[in-house]
Coordinates of C-alpha atoms and ligand atoms in Angstrom, one line a residue:
M1 CA 33.9 40.0 -8.3
K2 CA 34.7 42.8 -10.8
I3 CA 35.3 46.1 -9.0
L4 CA 35.4 49.7 -10.4
R5 CA 37.4 52.1 -8.3
L6 CA 37.1 55.9 -8.9
I7 CA 40.1 58.2 -8.4
L8 CA 39.1 61.9 -8.4
G9 CA 41.6 64.6 -9.6
D10 CA 42.5 65.5 -6.1
Q11 CA 43.0 61.9 -4.9
L12 CA 46.4 61.2 -6.5
N13 CA 47.8 59.4 -3.4
S14 CA 50.1 56.7 -4.8
T15 CA 50.8 55.5 -1.2
H16 CA 47.2 54.6 -0.7
S17 CA 46.6 51.0 0.4
W18 CA 44.4 50.4 -2.7
F19 CA 47.6 50.3 -4.7
S20 CA 49.6 48.0 -2.5
K21 CA 48.7 45.0 -4.6
V22 CA 47.7 44.4 -8.2
D23 CA 44.3 42.7 -8.6
E24 CA 43.1 41.8 -12.1
N25 CA 39.5 42.1 -11.0
V26 CA 39.9 45.7 -10.1
V27 CA 39.7 48.5 -12.6
Y28 CA 40.7 52.1 -11.7
C29 CA 39.1 55.0 -13.5
L30 CA 40.0 58.7 -13.9
F31 CA 38.0 61.3 -15.8
E32 CA 38.8 64.8 -17.1
M33 CA 35.4 66.3 -17.3
R34 CA 33.5 69.5 -18.1
Q35 CA 31.6 69.0 -14.9
E36 CA 34.9 69.9 -13.1
T37 CA 36.3 72.4 -15.6
D38 CA 33.1 74.5 -15.6
Y39 CA 31.6 74.7 -12.1
V40 CA 33.6 77.9 -11.7
T41 CA 36.0 79.7 -14.1
H42 CA 39.4 78.3 -13.3
H43 CA 42.9 79.5 -13.9
I44 CA 44.4 77.9 -17.0
Q45 CA 47.3 76.7 -14.9
K46 CA 45.0 75.0 -12.4
I47 CA 43.2 73.0 -15.1
A48 CA 46.3 72.1 -17.0
G49 CA 48.2 71.2 -13.7
F50 CA 45.4 68.9 -12.5
F51 CA 45.0 67.2 -15.8
A52 CA 48.8 66.7 -16.1
A53 CA 49.0 65.3 -12.6
M54 CA 46.1 63.0 -13.3
R55 CA 47.6 61.7 -16.6
N56 CA 50.9 61.0 -14.8
F57 CA 49.1 59.2 -12.1
G58 CA 47.1 57.1 -14.6
N59 CA 50.2 56.2 -16.5
D60 CA 52.1 55.2 -13.3
L61 CA 49.3 52.9 -12.3
K62 CA 49.4 51.3 -15.8
N63 CA 53.1 50.9 -15.6
N64 CA 52.6 49.2 -12.3
H65 CA 50.3 46.7 -14.0
H66 CA 47.0 48.0 -12.6
N67 CA 43.9 48.1 -14.9
V68 CA 43.2 51.7 -15.7
I69 CA 40.5 53.5 -17.8
Y70 CA 41.3 57.1 -18.4
F71 CA 39.0 59.6 -20.2
K72 CA 40.7 62.6 -21.6
I73 CA 38.7 65.8 -22.0
N74 CA 38.0 65.3 -25.7
D75 CA 37.6 61.5 -25.7
K76 CA 34.4 60.4 -27.6
K77 CA 33.2 58.2 -24.9
N78 CA 33.5 60.9 -22.2
T79 CA 30.0 62.1 -21.2
Q80 CA 31.7 65.0 -19.2
N81 CA 29.6 64.0 -16.2
L82 CA 30.9 61.9 -13.3
T83 CA 27.9 59.7 -12.6
Q84 CA 27.1 59.1 -16.3
N85 CA 30.7 58.1 -17.0
L86 CA 30.5 55.7 -14.1
S87 CA 27.2 54.2 -15.3
L88 CA 28.7 53.7 -18.7
L89 CA 31.7 51.8 -17.3
F90 CA 29.5 49.7 -15.1
T91 CA 27.7 48.4 -18.1
E92 CA 30.6 48.1 -20.5
N93 CA 32.8 46.3 -18.0
S94 CA 30.2 44.2 -16.2
I95 CA 31.1 45.8 -12.9
Q96 CA 29.7 44.2 -9.7
K97 CA 31.0 46.5 -7.1
F98 CA 31.8 50.2 -7.0
E99 CA 34.4 51.7 -4.7
Y100 CA 35.4 55.4 -4.1
Q101 CA 37.4 57.5 -1.7
S102 CA 35.6 60.1 0.4
P103 CA 35.5 63.3 -1.7
D104 CA 36.8 66.3 0.2
E105 CA 34.3 68.6 -1.4
Y106 CA 30.7 68.7 -0.3
R107 CA 29.4 69.0 -3.9
L108 CA 31.1 65.8 -5.0
D109 CA 30.5 63.9 -1.7
K110 CA 26.7 64.5 -2.2
Q111 CA 26.9 63.6 -5.9
M112 CA 28.5 60.3 -5.0
S113 CA 26.3 59.4 -2.0
D114 CA 23.2 60.2 -4.0
F115 CA 24.5 58.1 -6.9
C116 CA 25.3 55.1 -4.7
K117 CA 21.7 55.1 -3.4
E118 CA 20.4 54.8 -7.0
I119 CA 22.7 52.1 -8.4
N120 CA 21.9 48.4 -8.1
I121 CA 25.3 47.2 -7.4
E122 CA 27.2 47.2 -4.1
S123 CA 29.3 50.2 -3.2
E124 CA 31.8 51.1 -0.6
V125 CA 33.6 54.3 0.5
F126 CA 37.2 54.5 1.7
S127 CA 39.3 57.0 3.5
T128 CA 41.8 59.0 1.3
E129 CA 44.5 58.2 3.9
H130 CA 45.8 61.7 3.5
F131 CA 44.9 63.9 6.5
Y132 CA 45.9 63.7 10.1
T133 CA 42.3 64.0 11.2
E134 CA 39.1 62.4 10.1
R135 CA 36.5 64.6 8.6
N136 CA 34.4 64.9 11.7
D137 CA 37.1 64.9 14.4
L138 CA 36.9 68.6 14.9
G139 CA 33.2 68.3 15.7
T140 CA 34.0 65.7 18.3
F141 CA 36.9 67.7 19.8
S142 CA 34.7 70.8 20.0
K143 CA 31.6 69.2 21.5
G144 CA 30.1 71.4 24.3
K145 CA 32.4 74.3 23.4
K146 CA 31.0 77.7 22.4
Q147 CA 33.9 78.6 20.0
F148 CA 36.2 76.3 18.1
L149 CA 39.4 78.2 18.2
M150 CA 42.2 77.1 15.9
E151 CA 44.8 77.7 18.6
N152 CA 43.1 75.2 21.0
F153 CA 42.7 72.6 18.2
Y154 CA 46.4 73.1 17.2
R155 CA 47.6 72.5 20.8
E156 CA 45.6 69.3 20.9
M157 CA 47.2 68.2 17.6
R158 CA 50.7 68.9 19.0
K159 CA 50.0 66.9 22.0
K160 CA 48.2 64.0 20.2
Y161 CA 51.0 63.6 17.6
Q162 CA 53.8 64.6 20.0
I163 CA 55.0 67.3 17.5
L164 CA 57.5 69.8 19.0
M165 CA 56.7 68.5 22.5
V166 CA 58.8 67.7 25.5
N167 CA 56.5 65.4 27.5
D168 CA 53.3 67.4 27.8
Q169 CA 55.0 70.8 27.3
P170 CA 55.7 72.7 24.1
E171 CA 59.4 72.5 23.0
G172 CA 61.0 75.9 23.5
G173 CA 58.6 76.8 26.3
I174 CA 55.8 78.5 24.2
W175 CA 53.2 77.1 21.9
N176 CA 53.2 79.8 19.2
Y177 CA 55.8 82.0 17.7
D178 CA 53.4 84.0 15.6
K179 CA 54.7 87.3 17.0
S180 CA 58.2 86.7 15.7
N181 CA 56.7 85.6 12.3
R182 CA 56.0 89.2 11.2
Q183 CA 59.2 90.6 9.8
K184 CA 59.4 92.8 6.7
W185 CA 61.8 91.3 4.1
N186 CA 64.7 93.3 2.8
K187 CA 67.1 92.4 0.0
E188 CA 70.0 91.7 2.4
V189 CA 68.4 88.4 3.4
L190 CA 69.0 86.4 0.2
I191 CA 66.2 84.3 -1.2
P192 CA 67.5 81.2 -3.1
P193 CA 66.3 80.8 -6.7
Q194 CA 62.9 79.3 -7.0
K195 CA 62.5 75.6 -7.6
N196 CA 60.4 75.5 -10.8
F197 CA 59.5 72.4 -12.8
D198 CA 59.4 72.8 -16.6
N199 CA 56.4 70.6 -17.0
D200 CA 55.3 70.9 -20.6
V201 CA 51.5 71.0 -20.6
S202 CA 51.2 72.4 -24.2
E203 CA 49.3 69.4 -25.4
I204 CA 46.7 69.8 -22.6
V205 CA 46.4 73.5 -23.2
K206 CA 45.7 72.7 -26.9
E207 CA 43.1 70.1 -26.0
L208 CA 41.4 72.7 -23.6
E209 CA 41.3 75.1 -26.5
I210 CA 39.7 72.6 -28.8
A211 CA 37.1 71.8 -26.1
S212 CA 36.5 75.6 -25.7
V213 CA 37.0 75.4 -21.9
K214 CA 36.8 78.9 -20.5
S215 CA 39.7 79.9 -18.2
I216 CA 41.4 82.9 -16.7
G217 CA 45.1 83.8 -16.1
K218 CA 48.2 83.1 -18.1
I219 CA 50.4 80.1 -18.7
N220 CA 54.0 80.9 -19.3
S221 CA 55.2 79.3 -22.5
K222 CA 52.8 76.4 -21.8
Y223 CA 54.9 75.3 -18.7
F224 CA 53.4 74.4 -15.4
E225 CA 56.0 75.1 -12.7
Y226 CA 54.5 73.2 -9.7
P227 CA 55.0 69.5 -9.1
I228 CA 52.8 67.2 -11.1
N229 CA 54.0 63.8 -9.7
R230 CA 55.2 62.3 -6.6
V231 CA 58.9 62.5 -7.4
Q232 CA 58.6 66.3 -8.1
S233 CA 56.5 66.8 -4.9
L234 CA 59.2 65.2 -2.8
E235 CA 61.9 67.3 -4.6
Q236 CA 59.9 70.4 -3.8
L237 CA 59.7 69.4 -0.2
D238 CA 63.5 68.7 0.0
Y239 CA 64.2 72.0 -1.6
F240 CA 62.0 73.8 0.9
C241 CA 63.7 72.1 3.9
E242 CA 67.2 72.6 2.5
Y243 CA 67.0 76.3 1.5
L244 CA 63.8 78.0 2.7
L245 CA 62.7 76.6 6.0
M246 CA 65.4 78.5 7.9
H247 CA 63.6 81.9 7.2
F248 CA 60.1 80.7 6.6
G249 CA 58.7 81.9 9.9
D250 CA 60.4 85.3 10.0
Y251 CA 59.1 86.4 6.6
Q252 CA 55.8 84.4 6.2
D253 CA 53.8 87.6 6.4
A254 CA 56.2 89.8 4.3
M255 CA 55.4 91.0 0.8
H256 CA 57.7 92.5 -1.9
T257 CA 57.5 93.7 -5.5
D258 CA 60.6 91.7 -6.5
N259 CA 59.6 88.3 -5.2
V260 CA 56.4 86.4 -5.5
F261 CA 57.2 83.3 -3.4
L262 CA 59.8 84.6 -0.8
F263 CA 60.4 81.7 1.6
H264 CA 57.0 80.0 1.0
S265 CA 57.0 76.3 0.2
K266 CA 54.8 76.1 -2.9
L267 CA 53.6 72.8 -1.7
S268 CA 49.9 73.5 -1.6
F269 CA 49.1 72.1 -5.1
A270 CA 51.1 68.9 -4.4
M271 CA 49.4 68.5 -1.1
N272 CA 45.9 69.3 -2.1
S273 CA 46.1 66.9 -5.0
K274 CA 47.4 64.4 -2.4
M275 CA 50.6 63.6 -4.3
I276 CA 52.3 64.2 -1.0
S277 CA 50.8 64.0 2.5
P278 CA 50.9 66.5 5.4
I279 CA 52.4 63.8 7.6
E280 CA 55.4 63.3 5.3
I281 CA 55.9 67.0 5.1
V282 CA 55.8 67.5 8.9
D283 CA 58.1 64.5 9.4
K284 CA 60.7 65.8 6.9
V285 CA 60.6 69.3 8.4
L286 CA 61.1 67.9 11.9
E287 CA 63.9 65.7 10.7
T288 CA 65.6 68.8 9.1
Y289 CA 65.2 70.8 12.3
R290 CA 66.7 68.0 14.5
E291 CA 69.7 67.7 12.1
R292 CA 70.3 71.5 11.8
K293 CA 69.2 72.9 15.1
N294 CA 72.2 75.2 15.2
E295 CA 71.1 76.9 11.9
I296 CA 67.3 76.6 12.1
D297 CA 65.4 78.3 14.9
I298 CA 62.3 76.7 16.4
S299 CA 60.2 79.7 15.5
Q300 CA 60.7 79.0 11.7
V301 CA 59.7 75.3 12.2
E302 CA 56.7 76.0 14.5
G303 CA 55.5 78.7 12.2
F304 CA 55.4 76.2 9.3
I305 CA 54.0 73.2 11.2
R306 CA 51.2 75.4 12.6
Q307 CA 50.0 76.0 9.0
I308 CA 49.9 72.3 8.3
I309 CA 48.6 70.5 11.4
G310 CA 46.8 73.6 12.6
W311 CA 45.2 75.8 9.9
R312 CA 44.9 73.2 7.2
E313 CA 43.3 70.4 9.3
Y314 CA 41.2 73.0 11.2
M315 CA 39.8 74.5 8.0
R316 CA 38.8 71.1 6.8
G317 CA 37.2 70.2 10.1
M318 CA 35.2 73.5 10.1
Y319 CA 34.2 73.0 6.5
W320 CA 32.6 69.6 7.2
M321 CA 31.1 70.8 10.5
L322 CA 29.4 73.8 8.9
M323 CA 28.5 72.8 5.3
P324 CA 26.2 73.2 3.4
A325 CA 24.8 76.3 5.3
Y326 CA 28.2 77.9 5.5
K327 CA 28.2 78.6 1.8
E328 CA 25.2 81.0 2.2
E329 CA 26.5 83.0 5.1
N330 CA 26.7 86.8 4.7
F331 CA 26.8 88.2 8.3
L332 CA 27.9 91.6 7.2
E333 CA 25.3 91.9 4.5
N334 CA 27.7 92.8 1.8
H335 CA 26.3 93.2 -1.7
H336 CA 28.7 95.1 -3.9
K337 CA 30.2 93.7 -7.2
L338 CA 33.8 92.6 -7.5
P339 CA 35.6 95.2 -9.6
D340 CA 36.8 94.2 -13.1
F341 CA 40.4 94.8 -12.2
F342 CA 40.4 91.6 -10.1
W343 CA 40.4 89.8 -13.5
T344 CA 43.0 92.0 -15.2
G345 CA 45.2 93.6 -12.5
N346 CA 44.5 96.9 -14.1
T347 CA 44.5 99.2 -11.0
K348 CA 46.6 102.1 -9.8
M349 CA 46.8 100.6 -6.3
N350 CA 50.3 99.0 -6.3
C351 CA 49.6 96.4 -3.6
L352 CA 46.5 95.1 -5.4
K353 CA 48.2 95.3 -8.8
N354 CA 51.1 93.1 -7.5
A355 CA 48.9 90.6 -5.7
I356 CA 46.5 90.2 -8.6
H357 CA 49.2 90.0 -11.2
N358 CA 50.9 87.3 -9.1
S359 CA 47.7 85.5 -9.1
L360 CA 47.0 85.8 -12.8
D361 CA 50.5 85.1 -13.8
N362 CA 51.3 82.2 -11.4
G363 CA 48.0 80.9 -10.1
Y364 CA 49.5 81.8 -6.8
A365 CA 49.6 84.4 -4.1
H366 CA 50.8 83.7 -0.6
H367 CA 48.7 83.8 2.5
I368 CA 49.1 87.5 3.4
Q369 CA 48.5 88.7 -0.1
R370 CA 45.3 86.7 -0.2
L371 CA 44.2 87.8 3.3
M372 CA 45.5 91.4 3.7
I373 CA 45.6 92.7 0.1
T374 CA 42.8 91.2 -2.1
G375 CA 40.7 89.9 0.8
N376 CA 41.1 93.1 2.9
F377 CA 40.1 95.2 -0.1
A378 CA 37.1 93.1 -1.0
L379 CA 35.9 93.2 2.6
L380 CA 36.4 97.0 3.0
T381 CA 34.5 97.6 -0.2
Q382 CA 31.8 95.3 0.9
I383 CA 31.7 92.9 -2.0
H384 CA 29.2 90.0 -1.9
P385 CA 30.9 86.9 -0.5
D386 CA 29.6 84.8 -3.4
Q387 CA 31.6 86.8 -5.9
I388 CA 34.7 86.7 -3.7
D389 CA 34.4 82.9 -3.3
A390 CA 34.1 82.4 -7.1
W391 CA 37.3 84.5 -7.6
Y392 CA 39.3 82.7 -5.0
L393 CA 38.0 79.2 -6.1
G394 CA 39.0 79.9 -9.7
I395 CA 42.2 81.7 -9.6
Y396 CA 44.6 79.6 -7.4
V397 CA 46.1 76.3 -8.5
D398 CA 45.6 75.0 -4.9
A399 CA 41.9 76.1 -4.6
I400 CA 39.6 73.3 -3.7
E401 CA 36.4 74.2 -1.9
W402 CA 37.1 72.5 1.4
V403 CA 40.1 74.8 2.0
Q404 CA 39.2 77.8 -0.1
L405 CA 35.7 78.4 1.4
P406 CA 36.5 78.6 5.1
N407 CA 39.6 80.7 4.3
T408 CA 37.7 83.1 2.1
R409 CA 34.2 83.4 3.5
G410 CA 35.3 82.8 7.1
M411 CA 38.8 84.0 7.8
S412 CA 39.0 86.7 5.2
Q413 CA 35.4 88.0 4.9
F414 CA 34.0 87.4 8.4
A415 CA 30.8 86.4 6.6
D416 CA 30.3 83.6 9.2
A417 CA 30.1 86.1 12.2
G418 CA 33.3 84.9 13.6
K419 CA 33.1 81.1 13.6
I420 CA 36.7 80.9 12.2
A421 CA 38.3 84.3 12.8
T422 CA 37.7 86.1 16.1
K423 CA 37.7 89.4 14.3
P424 CA 37.6 90.7 10.7
Y425 CA 41.0 90.9 9.1
V426 CA 40.8 94.5 7.9
S427 CA 43.5 97.1 7.9
S428 CA 44.3 100.6 6.5
G429 CA 47.3 101.3 4.3
S430 CA 49.7 101.4 7.4
Y431 CA 49.7 97.6 7.8
I432 CA 50.5 97.1 4.1
S433 CA 53.3 99.7 4.3
K434 CA 54.7 97.9 7.4
M435 CA 54.8 94.5 5.8
S436 CA 55.8 95.4 2.2
N437 CA 57.6 97.8 -0.1
Y438 CA 54.4 98.3 -2.2
C439 CA 53.6 101.8 -0.9
G440 CA 57.0 103.2 -1.9
S441 CA 56.2 102.9 -5.6
C442 CA 52.5 103.6 -5.4
G443 CA 50.9 106.7 -6.8
Y444 CA 48.7 106.9 -3.6
N445 CA 49.9 108.3 -0.3
N446 CA 49.5 105.9 2.5
K447 CA 49.5 108.6 5.1
E448 CA 46.5 110.5 3.7
K449 CA 42.9 109.7 4.2
T450 CA 40.7 112.1 2.1
T451 CA 43.0 114.0 -0.4
K452 CA 42.9 113.2 -4.1
N453 CA 45.9 111.0 -3.8
A454 CA 45.0 109.4 -0.5
C455 CA 45.5 105.7 -0.2
P456 CA 42.0 104.2 -0.7
F457 CA 42.5 101.6 2.1
N458 CA 42.5 104.5 4.7
S459 CA 39.1 106.0 4.1
L460 CA 37.6 102.5 3.3
Y461 CA 38.9 101.2 6.6
W462 CA 37.3 103.8 8.8
N463 CA 34.1 103.8 6.7
F464 CA 33.9 100.0 7.1
L465 CA 34.1 100.3 10.9
E466 CA 31.5 103.1 10.9
E467 CA 29.1 101.2 8.6
K468 CA 29.4 97.9 10.4
K469 CA 29.1 99.2 13.9
V470 CA 25.9 97.3 14.6
Q471 CA 27.6 94.0 13.8
L472 CA 31.1 94.6 15.1
A473 CA 31.2 97.2 17.9
S474 CA 30.5 94.6 20.6
N475 CA 33.3 92.3 19.4
F476 CA 35.8 92.3 22.2
R477 CA 38.8 92.2 19.8
M478 CA 37.4 95.3 18.0
K479 CA 37.2 97.4 21.1
M480 CA 40.5 99.2 20.5
M481 CA 39.6 100.0 16.8
Y482 CA 36.2 101.4 17.9
S483 CA 37.7 103.4 20.6
L484 CA 40.0 105.0 18.0
L485 CA 37.1 105.6 15.7
G486 CA 35.2 107.3 18.5
K487 CA 38.1 109.8 18.8
I488 CA 37.7 111.0 15.2
P489 CA 35.6 114.2 15.0
A490 CA 32.2 113.8 13.3
S491 CA 33.1 116.3 10.5
E492 CA 36.2 114.2 9.6
I493 CA 34.2 111.0 9.6
A494 CA 31.8 112.6 7.2
E495 CA 34.7 113.5 4.9
I496 CA 36.1 110.0 5.2
Q497 CA 32.8 108.4 4.3
E498 CA 32.3 110.7 1.3
K499 CA 35.7 109.6 0.0
A500 CA 35.0 106.0 0.7
H501 CA 31.7 106.0 -1.0
H502 CA 33.3 107.6 -4.1
I503 CA 35.8 104.8 -4.2
I504 CA 33.1 102.1 -3.7
N505 CA 31.0 103.7 -6.5
H506 CA 34.0 104.0 -8.9
L507 CA 36.1 101.0 -8.0
D508 CA 37.5 100.5 -11.5
E509 CA 38.8 104.1 -11.6
Y510 CA 41.2 103.5 -8.7
Ligands
LIG1 P1 53.2 78.0 2.7 O1 53.1 79.5 3.1 O2 54.5 77.5 2.4 O3 52.4 77.2 3.8 C1 52.6 75.8 3.9 C2 51.3 75.1 3.8 O4 50.5 75.4 4.9 C3 50.4 75.4 2.6 O5 50.9 74.7 1.4 C4 49.1 75.0 3.0 O6 48.8 73.7 2.8 C5 49.1 75.2 4.5 N1 48.4 76.5 4.9 C6 48.9 77.7 5.2 N2 47.9 78.5 5.5 C7 46.8 77.8 5.4 C8 45.4 78.2 5.6 N3 45.0 79.4 6.0 N4 44.5 77.2 5.4 C9 44.9 76.0 5.1 N5 46.1 75.6 4.8 C10 47.1 76.5 5.0 N6 45.1 77.4 0.7 C11 44.8 76.4 -0.1 O7 45.5 75.3 -0.1 N7 43.8 76.5 -1.0 C12 43.0 77.6 -1.1 O8 42.1 77.6 -1.9 C13 43.3 78.7 -0.2 N8 42.6 79.8 -0.3 C14 42.9 80.8 0.6 C15 42.1 82.0 0.5 C16 42.3 83.0 1.4 C17 41.4 84.2 1.4 C18 43.4 82.9 2.3 C19 43.7 84.0 3.3 C20 44.2 81.8 2.4 C21 43.9 80.7 1.5 N9 44.7 79.5 1.5 C22 44.4 78.5 0.7 C23 45.8 79.4 2.5 C24 47.2 79.8 2.0 O9 47.1 81.1 1.4 C25 47.8 78.8 1.0 O10 47.7 77.5 1.5 C26 49.2 79.1 0.7 O11 49.4 80.4 0.2 C27 49.8 78.1 -0.3 O12 51.1 78.4 -0.7 P2 52.4 77.6 -0.1 O13 52.2 76.2 -0.4 O14 53.6 78.3 -0.6 O15 52.2 77.9 1.5
LIG2 FE1 48.3 99.9 -1.4 FE2 47.7 102.3 -0.4 FE3 50.2 101.4 -0.2 FE4 49.2 102.2 -2.6 S1 49.6 103.4 -0.8 S2 50.4 100.3 -2.2 S3 47.1 101.6 -2.4 S4 48.4 100.4 0.7

């Protein structure tokens, strides 16, 4: 029986059981398509990186004697549409059975399941063999519970996979070292040079230009610095374990004008394209910790592992539990437009300038920049979640909807009324000043609220609390903030709101 197997751009798992043996009746196909380059405006590095990784993957399969059909973006036969390309190959290659791996995005999953209902050959869907959990495990785990807290899920994961556990107790005596993961970085703690790969993607960039694919951001001398194959992915992991893990936890929330990546792993692109698995990453981190316990504290290791077996798996579970309605949620009824400076970095606010320039230049910003700088500002200025999603989904090399959407609409924008985060992640300038050196070289004064040079985050913060009282005042975790708001005299609140409204109405002037 002649079988066609589809490999999507984020399914580059060379350890998948599909590839354990060569079968001359099996043909693999990979497509670069306008369907994927155009559903949102992506960062140029994201498109080039995915295409480069897909091309490598296709070539490796060929070198290992598998049959491969690869459509490049400008190939004549390429219809630029997934199901049309598949139909074409069915006919041309007398295919009798179609097989694919579960897409992680709702959009593609639906496209595939609808397609399989229409075709007149047999079809079968396989696991991607990538995640710890199955798509619907979180739903099963949370059955009967009112809230699906990440922390509870994370503890179950630790127990189930016996990660940092001594019998049924957490190693070190506590489950979570989050409180010690909040240090401000200073230059005395040396950061080793970044691990960059000089992946030449100039050919791909040229082809994208010929195809007139619209994109955002820059690509530095046509090089893509993140891993684009399995060997590089493993090297990136080794580098992280060797040099960065030892300070990961301490500085995971820190931000600094001199360093984009600090002690972060830069593994998200490799992981989300499935060139490397979360299980391999956690195993290697644990092995490093066991070998170097005298140098590496458990708080660094726990802080990292929580992101992978906790947040990453939890976000995927929430996505599949809540889609497709999740994409429409707008609990706080925010309707403003994203300011133009999100696309240019052209703002006087130094924190935003840095976070946006990092994103435009590198297709990267770390978690706290995404949450507490750009996300915080978008929420305080009450931007419509659709606009925020489109920005986050386009700009980061690691952005795929199953992980981007719950992080953005849920964690960062509280548009889901608290299904993911128990309170909105908003702050005034004081948090930003505590965790970064941004305020020191900013024209705004982070101690002022209403003066000409006052930090915009300050008035926006109190205005947000005031305007969202109906939705938020009864939230237990907001009690302290609302009690502080209650102590501000009415005349001062009026001044603060006047200032905040001026900012919201003139966003591109700030
Ligand atoms: P590290 O800081 O080294 O962390 C290690 C790994 O942990 C990451 O590679 C990632 O796989 C995982 N991780 C950490 N935090 C999260 C999280 N909140 N959710 C899921 N996984 C997590 N991550 C994406 O992969 N794609 C996205 O589109 C994305 N969008 C985000 C949007 C917002 C508003 C926020 C607040 C976070 C988002 N994240 C997203 C999570 C996080 O910012 C990135 O995973 C991380 O910055 C990637 O860089 P790194 O590999 O150096 O991560
Ligand atoms: Fe950002 Fe305000 Fe600090 Fe400037 S003063 S960097 S705007 S937090």
